[in-house]
Short mmCIF file of C-alpha atoms in Angstrom, two decimals:
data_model
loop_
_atom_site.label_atom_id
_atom_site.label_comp_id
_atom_site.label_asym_id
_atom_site.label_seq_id
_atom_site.Cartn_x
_atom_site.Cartn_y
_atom_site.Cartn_z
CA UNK A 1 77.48 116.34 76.62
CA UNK A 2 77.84 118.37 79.54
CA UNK A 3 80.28 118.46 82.59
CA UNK A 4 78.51 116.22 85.16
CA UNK A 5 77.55 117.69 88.29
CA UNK A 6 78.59 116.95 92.20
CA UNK A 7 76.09 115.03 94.19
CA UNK A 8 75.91 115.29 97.71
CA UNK A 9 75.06 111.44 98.80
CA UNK A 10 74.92 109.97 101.97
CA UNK A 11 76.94 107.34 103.70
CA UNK A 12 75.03 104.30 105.28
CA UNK A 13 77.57 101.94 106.58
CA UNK A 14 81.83 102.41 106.74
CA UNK A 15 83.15 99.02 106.74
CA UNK A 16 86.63 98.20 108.19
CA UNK A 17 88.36 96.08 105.57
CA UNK A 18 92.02 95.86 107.00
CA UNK A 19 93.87 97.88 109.01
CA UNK A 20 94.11 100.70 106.59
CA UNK A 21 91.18 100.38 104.26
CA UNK A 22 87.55 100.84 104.75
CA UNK A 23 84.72 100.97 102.27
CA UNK A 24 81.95 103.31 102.37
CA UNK A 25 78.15 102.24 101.49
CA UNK A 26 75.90 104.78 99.82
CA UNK A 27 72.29 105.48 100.33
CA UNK A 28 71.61 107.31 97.05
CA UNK A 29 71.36 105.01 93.76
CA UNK A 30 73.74 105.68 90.80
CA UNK A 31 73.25 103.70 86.73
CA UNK A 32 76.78 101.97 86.87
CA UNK A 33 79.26 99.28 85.45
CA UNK A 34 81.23 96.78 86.97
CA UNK A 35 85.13 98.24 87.22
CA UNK A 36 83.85 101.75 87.19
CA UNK A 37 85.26 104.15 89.85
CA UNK A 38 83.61 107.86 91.75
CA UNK A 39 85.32 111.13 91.96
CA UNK A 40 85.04 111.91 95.68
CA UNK A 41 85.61 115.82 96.55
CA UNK A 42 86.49 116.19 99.92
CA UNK A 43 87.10 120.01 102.11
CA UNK A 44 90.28 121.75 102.30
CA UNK A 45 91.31 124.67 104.19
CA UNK A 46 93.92 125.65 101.80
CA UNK A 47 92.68 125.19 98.46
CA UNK A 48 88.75 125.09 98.77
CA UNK A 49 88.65 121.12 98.30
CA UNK A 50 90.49 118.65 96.99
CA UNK A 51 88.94 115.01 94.66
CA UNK A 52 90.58 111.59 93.96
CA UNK A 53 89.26 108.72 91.99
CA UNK A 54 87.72 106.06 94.24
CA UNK A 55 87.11 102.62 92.60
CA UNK A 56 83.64 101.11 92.84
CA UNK A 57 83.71 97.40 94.92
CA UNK A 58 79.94 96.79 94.71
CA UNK A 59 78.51 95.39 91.65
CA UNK A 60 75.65 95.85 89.92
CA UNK A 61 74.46 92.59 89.28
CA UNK A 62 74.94 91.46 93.09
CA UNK A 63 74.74 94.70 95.53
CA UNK A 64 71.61 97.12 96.17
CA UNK A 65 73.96 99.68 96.89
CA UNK A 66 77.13 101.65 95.62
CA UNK A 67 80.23 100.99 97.84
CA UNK A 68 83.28 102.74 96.93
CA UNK A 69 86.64 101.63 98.80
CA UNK A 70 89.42 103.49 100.13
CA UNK A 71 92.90 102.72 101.13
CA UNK A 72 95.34 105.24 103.35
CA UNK A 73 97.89 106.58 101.34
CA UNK A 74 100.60 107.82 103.58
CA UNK A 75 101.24 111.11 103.13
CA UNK A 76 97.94 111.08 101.06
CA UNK A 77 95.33 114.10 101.99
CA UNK A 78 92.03 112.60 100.52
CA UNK A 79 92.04 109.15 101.82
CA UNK A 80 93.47 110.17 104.96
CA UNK A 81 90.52 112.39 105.20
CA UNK A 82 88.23 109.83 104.50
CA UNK A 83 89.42 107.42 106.93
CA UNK A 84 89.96 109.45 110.24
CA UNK A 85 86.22 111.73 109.39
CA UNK A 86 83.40 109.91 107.18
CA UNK A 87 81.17 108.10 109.70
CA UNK A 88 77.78 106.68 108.86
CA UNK A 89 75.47 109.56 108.27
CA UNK A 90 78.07 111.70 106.84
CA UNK A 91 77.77 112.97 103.55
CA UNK A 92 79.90 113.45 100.80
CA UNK A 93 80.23 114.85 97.26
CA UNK A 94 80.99 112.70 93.93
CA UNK A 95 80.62 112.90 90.77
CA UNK A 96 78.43 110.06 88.70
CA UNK A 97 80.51 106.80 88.16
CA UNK A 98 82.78 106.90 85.32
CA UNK A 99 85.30 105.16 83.92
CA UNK A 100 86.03 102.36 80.98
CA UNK A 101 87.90 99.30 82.67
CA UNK A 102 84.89 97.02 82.54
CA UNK A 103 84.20 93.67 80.74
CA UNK A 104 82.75 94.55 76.72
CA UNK A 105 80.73 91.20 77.97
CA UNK A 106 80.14 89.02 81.16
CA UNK A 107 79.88 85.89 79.10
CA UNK A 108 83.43 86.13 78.20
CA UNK A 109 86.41 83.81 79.95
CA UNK A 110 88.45 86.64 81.82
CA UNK A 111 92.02 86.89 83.20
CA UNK A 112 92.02 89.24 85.99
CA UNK A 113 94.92 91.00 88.00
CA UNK A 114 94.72 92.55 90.90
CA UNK A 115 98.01 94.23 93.35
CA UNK A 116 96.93 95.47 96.79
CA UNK A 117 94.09 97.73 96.72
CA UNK A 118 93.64 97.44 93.06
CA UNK A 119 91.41 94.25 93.91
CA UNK A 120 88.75 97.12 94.19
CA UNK A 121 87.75 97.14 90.12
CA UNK A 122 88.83 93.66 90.04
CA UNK A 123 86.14 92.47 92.83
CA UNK A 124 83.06 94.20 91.17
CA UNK A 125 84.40 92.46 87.99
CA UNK A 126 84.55 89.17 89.68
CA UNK A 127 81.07 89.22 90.76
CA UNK A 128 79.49 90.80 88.22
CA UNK A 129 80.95 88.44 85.77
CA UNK A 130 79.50 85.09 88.03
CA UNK A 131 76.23 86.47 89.00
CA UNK A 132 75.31 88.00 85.50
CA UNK A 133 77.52 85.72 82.85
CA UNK A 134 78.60 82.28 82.05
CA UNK A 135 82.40 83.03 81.77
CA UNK A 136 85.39 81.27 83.25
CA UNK A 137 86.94 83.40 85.71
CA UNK A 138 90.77 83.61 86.72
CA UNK A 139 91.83 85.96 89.32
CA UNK A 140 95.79 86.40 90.67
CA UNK A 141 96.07 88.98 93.53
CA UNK A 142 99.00 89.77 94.82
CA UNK A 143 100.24 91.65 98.38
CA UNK A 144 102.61 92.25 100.82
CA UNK A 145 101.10 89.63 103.69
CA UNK A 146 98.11 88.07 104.87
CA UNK A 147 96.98 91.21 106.75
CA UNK A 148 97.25 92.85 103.19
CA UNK A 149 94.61 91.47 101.41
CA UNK A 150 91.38 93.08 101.69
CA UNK A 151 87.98 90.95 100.25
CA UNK A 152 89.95 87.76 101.77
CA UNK A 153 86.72 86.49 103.01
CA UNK A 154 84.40 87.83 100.52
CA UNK A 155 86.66 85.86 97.64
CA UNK A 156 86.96 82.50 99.61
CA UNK A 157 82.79 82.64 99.25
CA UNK A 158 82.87 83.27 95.87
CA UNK A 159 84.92 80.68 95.39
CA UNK A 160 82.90 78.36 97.39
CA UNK A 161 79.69 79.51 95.54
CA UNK A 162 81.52 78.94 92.19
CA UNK A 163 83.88 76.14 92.48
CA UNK A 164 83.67 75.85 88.74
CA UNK A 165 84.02 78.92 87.49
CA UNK A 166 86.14 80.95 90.03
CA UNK A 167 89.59 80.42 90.68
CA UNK A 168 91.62 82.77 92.74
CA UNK A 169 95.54 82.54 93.44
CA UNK A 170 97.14 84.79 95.97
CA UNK A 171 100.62 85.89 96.00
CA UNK A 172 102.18 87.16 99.22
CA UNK A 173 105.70 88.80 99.27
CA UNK A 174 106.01 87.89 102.62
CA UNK A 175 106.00 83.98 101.67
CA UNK A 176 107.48 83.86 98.45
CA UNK A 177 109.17 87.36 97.71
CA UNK A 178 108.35 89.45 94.33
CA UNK A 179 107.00 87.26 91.73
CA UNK A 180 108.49 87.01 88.60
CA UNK A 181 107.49 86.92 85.22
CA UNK A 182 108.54 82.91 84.92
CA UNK A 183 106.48 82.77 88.00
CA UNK A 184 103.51 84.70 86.93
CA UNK A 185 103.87 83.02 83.68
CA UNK A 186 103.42 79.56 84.85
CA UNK A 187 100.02 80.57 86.77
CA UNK A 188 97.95 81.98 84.11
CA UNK A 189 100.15 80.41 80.94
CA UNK A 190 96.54 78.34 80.29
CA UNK A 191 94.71 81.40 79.95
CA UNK A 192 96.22 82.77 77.23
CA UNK A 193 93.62 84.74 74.78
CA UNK A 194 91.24 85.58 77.59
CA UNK A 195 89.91 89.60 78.26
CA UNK A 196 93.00 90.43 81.22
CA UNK A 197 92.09 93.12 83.30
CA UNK A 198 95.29 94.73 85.27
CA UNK A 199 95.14 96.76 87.72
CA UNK A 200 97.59 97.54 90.87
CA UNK A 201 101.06 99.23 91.80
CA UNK A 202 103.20 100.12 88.29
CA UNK A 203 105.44 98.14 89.26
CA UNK A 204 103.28 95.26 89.52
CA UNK A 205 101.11 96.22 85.95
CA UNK A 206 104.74 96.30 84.41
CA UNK A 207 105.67 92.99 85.34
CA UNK A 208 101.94 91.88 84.38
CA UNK A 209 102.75 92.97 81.45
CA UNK A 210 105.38 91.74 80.38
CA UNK A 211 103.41 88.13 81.40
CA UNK A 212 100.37 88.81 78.77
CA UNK A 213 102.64 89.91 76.57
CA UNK A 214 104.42 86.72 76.76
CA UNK A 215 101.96 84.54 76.37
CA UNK A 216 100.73 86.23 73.46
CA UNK A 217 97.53 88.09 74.13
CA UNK A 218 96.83 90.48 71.88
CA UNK A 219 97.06 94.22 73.49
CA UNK A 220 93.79 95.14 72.89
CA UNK A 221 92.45 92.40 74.96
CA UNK A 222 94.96 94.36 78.25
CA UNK A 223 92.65 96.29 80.11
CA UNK A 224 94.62 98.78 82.31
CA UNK A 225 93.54 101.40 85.10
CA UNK A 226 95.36 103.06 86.23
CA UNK A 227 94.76 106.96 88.59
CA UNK A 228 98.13 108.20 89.09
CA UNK A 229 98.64 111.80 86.91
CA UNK A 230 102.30 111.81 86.59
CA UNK A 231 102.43 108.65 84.50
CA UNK A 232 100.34 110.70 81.64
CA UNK A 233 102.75 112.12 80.08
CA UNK A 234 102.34 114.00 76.76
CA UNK A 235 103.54 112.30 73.50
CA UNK A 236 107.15 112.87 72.38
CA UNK A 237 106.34 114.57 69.28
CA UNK A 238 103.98 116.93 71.26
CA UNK A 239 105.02 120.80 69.98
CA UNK A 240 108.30 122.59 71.33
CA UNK A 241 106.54 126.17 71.00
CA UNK A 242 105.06 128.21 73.92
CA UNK A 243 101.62 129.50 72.80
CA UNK A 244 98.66 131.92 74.21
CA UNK A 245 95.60 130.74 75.77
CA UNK A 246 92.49 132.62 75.67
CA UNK A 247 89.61 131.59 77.74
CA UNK A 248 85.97 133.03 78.60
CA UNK A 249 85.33 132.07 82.51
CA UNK A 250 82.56 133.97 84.31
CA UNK A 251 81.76 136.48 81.91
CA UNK A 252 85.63 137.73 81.52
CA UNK A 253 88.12 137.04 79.36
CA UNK A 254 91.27 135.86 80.47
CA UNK A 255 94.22 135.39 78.38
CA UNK A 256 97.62 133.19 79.44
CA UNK A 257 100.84 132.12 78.28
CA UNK A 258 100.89 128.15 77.52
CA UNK A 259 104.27 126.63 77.82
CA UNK A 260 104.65 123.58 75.94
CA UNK A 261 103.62 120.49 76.83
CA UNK A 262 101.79 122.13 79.86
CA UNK A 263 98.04 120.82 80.44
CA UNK A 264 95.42 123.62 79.84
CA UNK A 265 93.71 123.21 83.50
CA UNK A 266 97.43 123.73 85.31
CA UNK A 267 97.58 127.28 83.43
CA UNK A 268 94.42 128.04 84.65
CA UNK A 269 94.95 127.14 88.14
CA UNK A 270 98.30 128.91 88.67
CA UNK A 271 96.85 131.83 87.49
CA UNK A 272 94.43 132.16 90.43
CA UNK A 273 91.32 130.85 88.24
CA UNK A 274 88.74 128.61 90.21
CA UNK A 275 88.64 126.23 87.29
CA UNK A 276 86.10 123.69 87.36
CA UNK A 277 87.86 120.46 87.61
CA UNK A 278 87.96 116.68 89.66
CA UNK A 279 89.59 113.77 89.11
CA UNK A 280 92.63 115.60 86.66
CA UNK A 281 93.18 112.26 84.76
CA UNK A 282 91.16 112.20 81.83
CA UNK A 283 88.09 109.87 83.40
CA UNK A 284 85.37 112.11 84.73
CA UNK A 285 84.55 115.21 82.60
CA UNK A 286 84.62 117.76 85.04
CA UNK A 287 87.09 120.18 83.24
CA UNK A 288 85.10 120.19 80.00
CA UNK A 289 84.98 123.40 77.99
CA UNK A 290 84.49 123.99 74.04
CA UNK A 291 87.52 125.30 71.86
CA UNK A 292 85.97 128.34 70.11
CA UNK A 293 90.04 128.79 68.29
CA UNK A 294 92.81 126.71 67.51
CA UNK A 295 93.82 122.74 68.50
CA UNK A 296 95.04 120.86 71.50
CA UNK A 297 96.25 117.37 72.23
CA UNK A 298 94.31 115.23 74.61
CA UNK A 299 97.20 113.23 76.76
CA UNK A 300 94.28 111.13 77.96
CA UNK A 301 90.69 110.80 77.65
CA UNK A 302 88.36 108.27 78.53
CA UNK A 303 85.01 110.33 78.54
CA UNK A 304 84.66 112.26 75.33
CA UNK A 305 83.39 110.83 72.29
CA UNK A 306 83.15 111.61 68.59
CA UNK A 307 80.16 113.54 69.20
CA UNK A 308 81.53 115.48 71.61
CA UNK A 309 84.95 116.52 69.57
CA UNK A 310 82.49 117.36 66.73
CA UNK A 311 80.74 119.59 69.26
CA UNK A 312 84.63 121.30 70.01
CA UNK A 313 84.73 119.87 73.46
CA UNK A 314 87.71 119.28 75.35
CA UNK A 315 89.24 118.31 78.52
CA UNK A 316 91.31 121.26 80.14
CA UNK A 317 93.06 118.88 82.28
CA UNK A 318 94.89 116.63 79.76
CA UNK A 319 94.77 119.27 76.73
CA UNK A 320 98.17 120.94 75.43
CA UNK A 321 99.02 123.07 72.60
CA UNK A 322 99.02 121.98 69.22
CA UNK A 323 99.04 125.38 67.74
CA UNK A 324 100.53 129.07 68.66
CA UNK A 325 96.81 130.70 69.77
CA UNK A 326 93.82 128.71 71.82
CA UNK A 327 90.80 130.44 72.66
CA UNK A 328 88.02 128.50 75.33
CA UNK A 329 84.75 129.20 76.47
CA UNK A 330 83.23 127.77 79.62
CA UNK A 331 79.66 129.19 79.09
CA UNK A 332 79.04 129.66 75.30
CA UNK A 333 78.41 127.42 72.65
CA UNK A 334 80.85 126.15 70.21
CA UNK A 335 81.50 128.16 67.23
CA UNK A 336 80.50 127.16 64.52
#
């Protein structure tokens, strides 16, 4: 494997979704699953350019093109940016859809779980899983109010289309406060044993949770996504030493001290290197490089395979020390 590269690709439509979402429709085609997400890198004057994770709304089985969705985060640079500049025509750069939170098979009976904008996944799920399987499908989606819920029209046809085979329960705040888990309980309690895919605020994958657990599906059938960084955190028993980094980067050697528990790329970076890098979590493969000394710990990974570790690859954004020296090459091949 190598690091996937940026494509520039062209928008074709921005669709207003609600008030502070839109979705963006892409010319250029892209091999993808349903639930699979892009790594949108957008300009910034500061630091070059900045990328976020994006989740894919279109599905493969149902759309001709990709359509990635994005919500405003306040304070948030990259959707922001999206939002107030990307205008049909424009182009932007992403990296290849990635990502693991899709169905093993459509023909299974699913349980799916969506909290405000993380109906994105959950939508391309939805109609992947009617169009190209025979499953039952279960959907709870849960938001603040009415003017919350984004795909409110799109879902009331799918239901329509699939009377048997679709049914969707919303859950606003605004009606009947935060739901509980005797609440959430009692909606899905005849789906236990299904596939559940979960994906929303923490707070609200916490408290789905909880329900699953409850009604006794077994956790490898939870299917979580989840983008946010700071909930990645290393293992406890991860090492208490500081150790030395070594890495080859353009043709010069650079070497670093690596405090504990401190991810590989985040050395790099505050040391003035232009690492290659994207989404930071683990999904897209960006940050790959080959350990030519020593062992890390992966705090996440969702792109690297067997193969790959046999080949000494590794992901610079989720790898800390597991021994006192590291050395890292981005350019030559793995020792052997």
């Amino acid at each position: 494997m190598s690091r996937p590269a940026l494509h520039k690709v062209t928008v074709v439509e921005v669709v207003a979704e609600t008030a502070d979402t839109c979705s963006l429709v892409l010319a250029e085609p892209f091999a993808y699953r349903p639930g699979q997400f892009l790594t949108v890198r957008v300009p910034h004057a500061g630091r070059g350019h900045v990328s976020r994770c994006y989740s894919l709304s279109s599905a493969p089985q149902t759309d001709e093109r990709l359509t990635v969705t994005v919500k405003r985060v306040p304070d948030g640079y990259v959707s922001n940016w999206i939002c107030d500049n990307v205008r049909p025509g424009s182009t932007v750069d992403i990296l290849p859809p990635a990502g693991s939170f899709t169905p093993a098979s459509l023909d299974e009976d699913l349980l799916l779980f969506a909290g405000g904008s993380g109906i994105t996944p959950v939508i391309s799920i939805v109609k992947a899983a009617l169009a190209g399987g025979v499953g039952q499908v279960a959907l709870i989606y849960a938001n603040r109010d009415a003017d919350s819920v984004i795909f409110g029209s799109e879902l009331d046809k799918l239901v329509r289309s699939h009377p048997h085979r679709l049914r969707v329960e919303h859950w606003l705040d605004a009606d009947a406060g935060y739901p509980t888990v005797e609440q959430l309980t009692g909606l899905v309690q005849e789906y236990a044993g299904r596939e559940a895919f979960v994906c929303g605020p923490e707070p609200y994958m916490a408290l789905v949770g909880k329900v699953l657990a409850g009604i006794g599906t077994p956790a490898e059938k939870v299917h979580i996504e989840r983008f946010t960084v700071e909930e990645q955190e290393p293992a406890a028993d991860g090492p208490g030493f500081t150790a030395t980094a070594q890495v080859d980067f353009d043709g010069q050697v650079h070497r670093f001290v690596w405090p504990a528990r401190k991810r590989l790329l985040d050395v790099l970076l505050d040391a003035g290197l232009n690492a290659p890098h994207s989404c930071r979590q683990g999904n897209c493969g960006a940050c790959m490089l080959r350990i030519l000394e020593g062992e890390v710990e992966l705090v996440h990974n969702e792109i690297l395979e067997e193969e790959d570790f046999a080949e000494n690859w590794t992901l610079a954004c989720q790898a800390i020390p597991r021994t006192e020296h590291a050395s890292f090459t981005y350019d030559a091949p793995a020792a052997p």
